[in-house]
Amino acid sequence: MLMLKFGLCCLGMMFLLKEWLLLISVLTILTFFCLTFMMNFDLGVINLIQLDFLTYLLVSLSLWVTALMIVMSFYIKHSKNYFEVFTSLSLAMLFFLVVSFSTSNLLMFYIMFESTLIPIFLMVMGWGYQPERVSASFYLLFYTLTASLPLLMGILYINSQQFSTDFSSLVVPNSDYLLFWMLIIAFLVKLPVYLGHLWLPKAHVEAPVAGSMILAGVLLKLGGYGLIRFLPFVENSLSEFSVLLVSIGCIGGVLASIICMRQTDCKSLVAYSSIAHMALVVVGISLNSFISVAGAVIIMIAHGFCSSGLFSLVGMIYDRVSTRSIILIRGIVSVGPSMTLWWFLFSISNMAAPPTPSLMGEIYIFMSSLNWAGVLAVFVGTLSFFAGAYNLYLFVSTQHGTNLSGCKSFTEVSVREHFVLISHMLPFLLFLVLLTNIYS
Amino acid sequence: MFNRAVTAAQLKPWLKFNYILKNVTFTVRSFCNSCPRYSNKDDEPVKPSILVPEDFQAELDGETYCPPLAQPIKPHVHPIKKSFDLLGITGRNDPKTHNNLYFPRHCDILIIGGGIMGCSIAYWLKQRGHDNGLRVIVVEQDPSYTRASTVLSVGGLRQQFSLPENIEMSLYGAEFLRKSKKLLSGEGLEGPDVQFHPFGYLFLATEKGADQLIANHKLQTSLGAKIQLLSANKLKQKFPWINTDGVELASLGLENEGWFDPWSLLNGFRNKALEMGVEFVKAETVGFETQETIVPEQPGIGDSGCYHKLKRVHVRLVDGDIRTIDFSKCVMAAGAQSGKVSKLAGIGLGTGLLRNALPVEPRKRYVYCFHAPEGPGLDCPLTVDTTGSYFRREGLGGHYVAGKSPTANEEPGVANLDVDYTFFDQQVWPDVALRVPGFENIKLKSAWSGYYDYNTFDQNGVIGIHPYHTNFLFATGFSGHGLQQAPAVGRAIMELVLEGKFLTIDLSRFAFDRVIANQPVFEQNIV
């Protein structure tokens, strides 16, 4: 009930489209408001949904990232490129996200899950700047739509079997393998897992900065959220297929990290790193133990902040140097050391260095996966190694080296940009404190 | 070199500009400082960098100059409407929607001019590493190259220069031509056959010019060129058809010199570039757009001000539409029109570092083709007479091409490419007929003219980054010897763009800085 009130607030904020700063302030205040409720959840409701505070986490994350993405899209406002339309699309997206994270009705969840595609499609087509964005938005739309059609059929089937479409009333069925795959495929493509990942690099490269931020920050988590919500329902079938899912996750993650090393476009590199992180999430969820699912959730939230922050950094570089090619961006430390600080912090967070929550999530996944099968040490180890490798590659390529354009053409990082970056970093580091709640 | 703690305001005025100029251009110079220096004692002392004289007074107000836009910035189309339009026209196949849908609005590197320089630079930029992801666009207004200097060129390749950089560039040009068939081939793409005729260049010198010839020869051979000095007798022995009156000394290129087909090389570069993903846009550059960046006061860099960064170019398509292309770096390789197009970017229209225009303008040169049955025959190098007239064999049927650079007061107008035959009768023919008695009986078959991208400053190429617009590079102004240097210049620009400094041949003396500092780098001509 409370969540729907939040959702309606998002729609209500449409009135604030003209007053940009007021809008952002309202969004950030709403986030804090939402966070206070996290401490008050009543765990005694049902034992099947153990991570009730997952909802609050993800709703807060979406509110926060939406606020930051509106701040980051200042260039659209400055060049008078229909900023109000853009903001209303972001707010519509926020509404769909909040409702999908908080509803307990399966069908409502599906409708909101699909509806989030429309704003992101329009953002990529309308505000992207390269001819390839047409193809990219088609990939985005059709991959997700096609994969989630079986989800709709599965939900309607559940409805017909159990006369209810409520999460809390899901009865664990006998092993129904077809139903399992029908329900799971949508989320696997949304996450994305390696075999259904082709839409992600394209969509990220062609989207405007704000579009990339919300896409990497929250939309990918919809996939993870769906998997976790359906987990108790499909437990029996999952035990049958967990080897397959863990293999796809591990090997796909390793392959995605290696592909990362070959990228020449910064945004594409960060997009492939998203795939690698989400592969760990798939592994965690498939292992179906408390620690591994907790690790998956922590990685999801940590990745939400990291990726969103990295995309905004790439966006800032693009505003200054007009290119995203790693070959042409170099020597930032000579001309813009403030930006180097942020690049460093976000690179190390992305590669799961201590004391970030990403490390905590990865440690949980390592523990549970090694407990499950020792051979996974090779894969998660390789994944972790290459995560370090490509993040260092990105950092060293862009920051070190001779700068080719001189210091006058590289503007200092403005206060607005510092605000965006600090707002990514600070909650990210404070998140560690929140994690103590996991056990309570 | 400079102390960052000292602000510019604390210096005396005559040191202030020098100090600031050093810092503003220090990035350019520091790029070029890592190459090995030429230590040739016989040549003029090579300065380590281009130093601005102490008394060079200029204000820095020029740095607030903003080039005028070709057109007012169009308001954006409503994005939702744009999305539905795109959805609607995606299925269609006609060229207009294709243009609308697929016109590139952004690139990493924009090359203005698709002649031999532009295509060479595009090739070199893309061939570095497999699929390096660089988005390169070449804007060429006439893809049929009807007036391009490249295809109208005589196509000579020689190492007989007096500047070490020119010699090295031509040596590399010869090496590249040798490997061009393989390098410029690809999947389903056959490399070009440049039809290189290795018959050499023959420079004739009178008594006055003999010393210069000897000095040049020494430099050339030290750098690896194979040039032979011939006395008048030896010359007569080797080429009996020549009349050695007034000739004291001659130098003949034995290897790596001759002439080739410029059209094949141009096509070779262009096709290979297309295969590697370079986009060629048929449009004319009509303006530039800048982005203002507010620069705060930084010690050692200068006072706070506004820096205008070149961000976008306006191009006019065939149907009159003006489109914009965002770029990160822009290379000026427009040949004879470079000076005019650079002015669109504000180079030459501001003050301070933008005060000096690119001193490149078109100059028309004639080439005449005649038939001489009693001519030298097959064994005929490209002979450059003491008077400046030159001729070479063309084909195997007794045809020869000849030409001459006119003196300053005989310069023809550049409005069109019409040929003046009286120039042949009065200037070229008497000279070549005097040198080769066999050319007294000729029949003039045809003639054509082409533009030199003539560098009025010192007739050598301008290669490098502009000191103010640090994302604007030059590769133009070669004044008639650009074709042979195209592979080397392409590689040099690639090094400058991707590494920030010259790695193979150090061309820092050819930078645009020399125009501002008024330090010309002349070729020592043979008299």
Short mmCIF file of N, CA and C in Angstrom, two decimals, chain A residues 75 79-82 85 89 121-122 125-134 138 262 264 318-325 327-328 330 402-409 411-412, chain B residues 27 31 63 76-80 82-83 86-87 90 101-106 108-109 132-135 291 293-295 298 301 307 309 311-312 327-329 470 497-500:
data_model
loop_
_atom_site.label_atom_id
_atom_site.label_comp_id
_atom_site.label_asym_id
_atom_site.label_seq_id
_atom_site.Cartn_x
_atom_site.Cartn_y
_atom_site.Cartn_z
N TYR A 75 22.85 18.42 -20.26
CA TYR A 75 23.18 18.84 -21.61
C TYR A 75 21.95 18.90 -22.49
N SER A 79 20.84 22.27 -24.40
CA SER A 79 20.66 22.39 -25.84
C SER A 79 19.19 22.37 -26.21
N LYS A 80 18.32 22.51 -25.23
CA LYS A 80 16.88 22.64 -25.45
C LYS A 80 16.32 21.51 -26.29
N ASN A 81 16.74 20.31 -25.94
CA ASN A 81 16.32 19.16 -26.72
C ASN A 81 15.15 18.48 -26.04
N TYR A 82 14.09 19.24 -25.74
CA TYR A 82 12.88 18.67 -25.16
C TYR A 82 13.18 18.01 -23.83
N VAL A 85 10.10 16.52 -21.92
CA VAL A 85 9.65 15.22 -22.39
C VAL A 85 10.56 14.14 -21.82
N LEU A 89 9.50 11.16 -19.31
CA LEU A 89 9.78 9.75 -19.61
C LEU A 89 10.50 9.08 -18.46
N PHE A 121 13.12 2.68 -24.74
CA PHE A 121 13.13 2.63 -26.21
C PHE A 121 13.05 4.04 -26.77
N LEU A 122 12.14 4.84 -26.22
CA LEU A 122 12.00 6.20 -26.72
C LEU A 122 13.22 7.04 -26.41
N MET A 125 15.93 6.02 -29.01
CA MET A 125 15.63 6.47 -30.37
C MET A 125 15.64 7.99 -30.47
N GLY A 126 15.10 8.63 -29.45
CA GLY A 126 14.90 10.06 -29.58
C GLY A 126 16.13 10.89 -29.25
N TRP A 127 16.90 10.47 -28.26
CA TRP A 127 18.00 11.30 -27.79
C TRP A 127 19.38 10.70 -28.08
N GLY A 128 19.42 9.54 -28.65
CA GLY A 128 20.71 8.97 -29.03
C GLY A 128 21.26 9.73 -30.22
N TYR A 129 22.53 9.62 -30.51
CA TYR A 129 23.06 10.47 -31.57
C TYR A 129 23.71 9.77 -32.73
N GLN A 130 23.61 8.48 -32.82
CA GLN A 130 24.25 7.84 -33.97
C GLN A 130 23.23 7.08 -34.79
N PRO A 131 23.50 6.88 -36.08
CA PRO A 131 22.52 6.14 -36.88
C PRO A 131 22.26 4.73 -36.37
N GLU A 132 23.24 4.16 -35.64
CA GLU A 132 23.05 2.78 -35.20
C GLU A 132 22.01 2.65 -34.10
N ARG A 133 21.52 3.80 -33.60
CA ARG A 133 20.60 3.68 -32.46
C ARG A 133 19.30 3.02 -32.87
N VAL A 134 18.95 3.09 -34.15
CA VAL A 134 17.73 2.45 -34.61
C VAL A 134 17.84 0.94 -34.40
N PHE A 138 15.92 -1.54 -31.53
CA PHE A 138 15.17 -2.71 -31.96
C PHE A 138 15.67 -3.96 -31.24
N ARG A 262 38.92 -6.42 -25.07
CA ARG A 262 39.14 -6.10 -26.48
C ARG A 262 38.40 -4.85 -26.91
N THR A 264 37.14 -1.17 -27.70
CA THR A 264 37.79 0.12 -27.94
C THR A 264 36.87 1.28 -27.59
N TYR A 318 32.80 12.36 -22.71
CA TYR A 318 32.27 12.60 -24.05
C TYR A 318 31.90 14.06 -24.24
N ASP A 319 31.39 14.70 -23.19
CA ASP A 319 31.06 16.11 -23.30
C ASP A 319 32.30 16.94 -23.59
N ARG A 320 33.45 16.48 -23.11
CA ARG A 320 34.66 17.28 -23.28
C ARG A 320 35.45 16.94 -24.51
N VAL A 321 35.61 15.65 -24.79
CA VAL A 321 36.52 15.25 -25.85
C VAL A 321 35.78 14.81 -27.11
N SER A 322 34.44 14.70 -27.04
CA SER A 322 33.60 14.33 -28.18
C SER A 322 33.93 12.98 -28.76
N THR A 323 34.48 12.09 -27.98
CA THR A 323 34.72 10.76 -28.49
C THR A 323 34.64 9.78 -27.35
N ARG A 324 34.32 8.53 -27.66
CA ARG A 324 34.32 7.52 -26.60
C ARG A 324 35.39 6.49 -26.86
N SER A 325 36.23 6.76 -27.82
CA SER A 325 37.22 5.75 -28.19
C SER A 325 38.37 5.77 -27.19
N ILE A 327 41.26 4.86 -27.58
CA ILE A 327 42.53 5.23 -28.20
C ILE A 327 42.72 6.73 -28.16
N LEU A 328 41.61 7.47 -28.26
CA LEU A 328 41.77 8.92 -28.35
C LEU A 328 41.66 9.62 -27.01
N ARG A 330 43.12 10.05 -23.58
CA ARG A 330 44.27 9.68 -22.78
C ARG A 330 44.78 10.86 -22.01
N THR A 402 50.21 10.62 -22.52
CA THR A 402 50.27 12.04 -22.86
C THR A 402 48.91 12.48 -23.31
N ASN A 403 48.49 13.62 -22.83
CA ASN A 403 47.24 14.15 -23.30
C ASN A 403 47.44 14.80 -24.64
N LEU A 404 46.52 14.56 -25.54
CA LEU A 404 46.75 14.99 -26.91
C LEU A 404 46.18 16.36 -27.21
N SER A 405 45.40 16.92 -26.31
CA SER A 405 44.75 18.17 -26.66
C SER A 405 45.12 19.34 -25.79
N GLY A 406 45.89 19.14 -24.76
CA GLY A 406 46.22 20.29 -23.95
C GLY A 406 45.14 20.59 -22.93
N CYS A 407 45.53 21.36 -21.93
CA CYS A 407 44.64 21.52 -20.80
C CYS A 407 43.51 22.51 -21.04
N LYS A 408 43.64 23.36 -22.04
CA LYS A 408 42.60 24.38 -22.17
C LYS A 408 41.30 23.80 -22.67
N SER A 409 41.39 22.72 -23.42
CA SER A 409 40.15 22.21 -23.98
C SER A 409 39.45 21.26 -23.03
N THR A 411 37.59 21.05 -19.70
CA THR A 411 37.04 21.85 -18.60
C THR A 411 37.18 21.10 -17.30
N GLU A 412 37.30 21.86 -16.23
CA GLU A 412 37.31 21.26 -14.90
C GLU A 412 35.97 20.60 -14.63
N THR B 27 52.53 21.77 -25.25
CA THR B 27 52.04 20.42 -25.50
C THR B 27 52.43 19.95 -26.89
N PHE B 31 55.43 16.91 -27.71
CA PHE B 31 55.15 15.68 -28.44
C PHE B 31 56.32 15.34 -29.33
N GLU B 63 42.11 34.64 -28.64
CA GLU B 63 41.56 33.40 -28.15
C GLU B 63 40.11 33.52 -27.74
N HIS B 76 15.87 21.25 -32.37
CA HIS B 76 15.77 19.80 -32.45
C HIS B 76 14.35 19.39 -32.83
N VAL B 77 14.27 18.25 -33.50
CA VAL B 77 12.95 17.67 -33.78
C VAL B 77 12.46 17.03 -32.50
N HIS B 78 11.16 17.04 -32.29
CA HIS B 78 10.60 16.41 -31.08
C HIS B 78 10.98 14.93 -31.07
N PRO B 79 11.57 14.45 -30.00
CA PRO B 79 12.14 13.09 -30.03
C PRO B 79 11.11 12.00 -30.24
N ILE B 80 9.89 12.18 -29.67
CA ILE B 80 8.90 11.11 -29.85
C ILE B 80 8.51 11.07 -31.33
N LYS B 82 10.37 12.03 -33.69
CA LYS B 82 11.54 11.50 -34.40
C LYS B 82 11.54 9.98 -34.35
N SER B 83 11.22 9.42 -33.19
CA SER B 83 11.24 7.96 -33.06
C SER B 83 10.22 7.34 -33.99
N LEU B 86 11.32 7.53 -37.54
CA LEU B 86 12.35 6.55 -37.84
C LEU B 86 11.75 5.17 -37.99
N LEU B 87 10.78 4.86 -37.12
CA LEU B 87 10.13 3.56 -37.23
C LEU B 87 9.42 3.44 -38.57
N THR B 90 12.10 3.18 -41.66
CA THR B 90 13.19 2.21 -41.63
C THR B 90 13.05 1.18 -42.73
N LEU B 101 18.31 8.70 -42.68
CA LEU B 101 18.41 7.74 -41.59
C LEU B 101 19.86 7.52 -41.19
N TYR B 102 20.69 7.40 -42.19
CA TYR B 102 22.04 6.92 -41.92
C TYR B 102 23.12 7.96 -42.05
N PHE B 103 22.78 9.22 -42.16
CA PHE B 103 23.85 10.20 -42.25
C PHE B 103 24.60 10.24 -40.92
N PRO B 104 25.90 10.06 -40.97
CA PRO B 104 26.64 10.01 -39.72
C PRO B 104 26.67 11.39 -39.08
N ARG B 105 26.27 11.50 -37.83
CA ARG B 105 26.28 12.81 -37.20
C ARG B 105 27.45 12.95 -36.25
N HIS B 106 28.16 11.87 -36.11
CA HIS B 106 29.27 11.95 -35.16
C HIS B 106 30.41 11.08 -35.66
N ASP B 108 34.84 10.11 -34.79
CA ASP B 108 36.00 10.38 -33.94
C ASP B 108 36.97 11.30 -34.66
N ILE B 109 37.27 10.95 -35.91
CA ILE B 109 38.23 11.76 -36.65
C ILE B 109 37.62 12.14 -37.98
N ASN B 132 40.28 -0.99 -34.84
CA ASN B 132 40.51 -0.23 -33.63
C ASN B 132 39.33 0.61 -33.23
N GLY B 133 38.21 0.43 -33.91
CA GLY B 133 37.00 1.09 -33.45
C GLY B 133 36.96 2.57 -33.68
N LEU B 134 37.95 3.12 -34.37
CA LEU B 134 37.90 4.55 -34.64
C LEU B 134 36.90 4.81 -35.75
N ARG B 135 36.11 5.82 -35.54
CA ARG B 135 35.14 6.16 -36.56
C ARG B 135 35.74 7.31 -37.37
N GLN B 291 32.63 25.01 -29.24
CA GLN B 291 32.03 24.84 -27.92
C GLN B 291 32.86 25.68 -26.98
N THR B 293 34.51 26.71 -23.65
CA THR B 293 34.85 26.18 -22.34
C THR B 293 35.46 27.31 -21.55
N ILE B 294 34.97 27.46 -20.34
CA ILE B 294 35.52 28.54 -19.51
C ILE B 294 36.77 27.99 -18.85
N VAL B 295 37.84 28.68 -19.05
CA VAL B 295 39.11 28.20 -18.50
C VAL B 295 39.44 29.05 -17.28
N GLN B 298 44.98 29.50 -14.39
CA GLN B 298 45.88 28.45 -13.95
C GLN B 298 47.28 29.02 -13.99
N ILE B 301 49.73 29.03 -17.13
CA ILE B 301 49.00 28.81 -18.37
C ILE B 301 48.45 30.13 -18.90
N TYR B 307 37.86 29.51 -23.99
CA TYR B 307 38.53 28.78 -25.06
C TYR B 307 37.46 28.19 -25.96
N LYS B 309 36.51 25.54 -28.49
CA LYS B 309 36.99 24.27 -29.02
C LYS B 309 36.19 23.93 -30.24
N LYS B 311 34.11 21.87 -32.49
CA LYS B 311 33.36 20.68 -32.11
C LYS B 311 32.65 20.04 -33.28
N ARG B 312 32.24 20.87 -34.22
CA ARG B 312 31.31 20.35 -35.19
C ARG B 312 31.57 21.03 -36.52
N PHE B 327 32.90 16.01 -34.32
CA PHE B 327 34.15 15.27 -34.39
C PHE B 327 34.96 15.53 -33.15
N SER B 328 35.92 14.63 -32.92
CA SER B 328 36.85 14.84 -31.83
C SER B 328 38.13 15.48 -32.36
N LYS B 329 38.59 15.00 -33.51
CA LYS B 329 39.76 15.61 -34.15
C LYS B 329 39.45 15.82 -35.61
N THR B 470 43.70 22.69 -30.66
CA THR B 470 44.56 21.53 -30.50
C THR B 470 43.96 20.25 -31.05
N VAL B 497 48.09 11.59 -34.08
CA VAL B 497 46.74 11.46 -33.52
C VAL B 497 46.71 10.39 -32.43
N LEU B 498 47.35 9.27 -32.69
CA LEU B 498 47.20 8.16 -31.76
C LEU B 498 48.26 8.14 -30.67
N GLU B 499 49.44 8.69 -30.94
CA GLU B 499 50.49 8.66 -29.93
C GLU B 499 50.83 10.02 -29.39
N GLY B 500 50.51 11.05 -30.13
CA GLY B 500 50.82 12.39 -29.68
C GLY B 500 52.19 12.87 -30.07
#
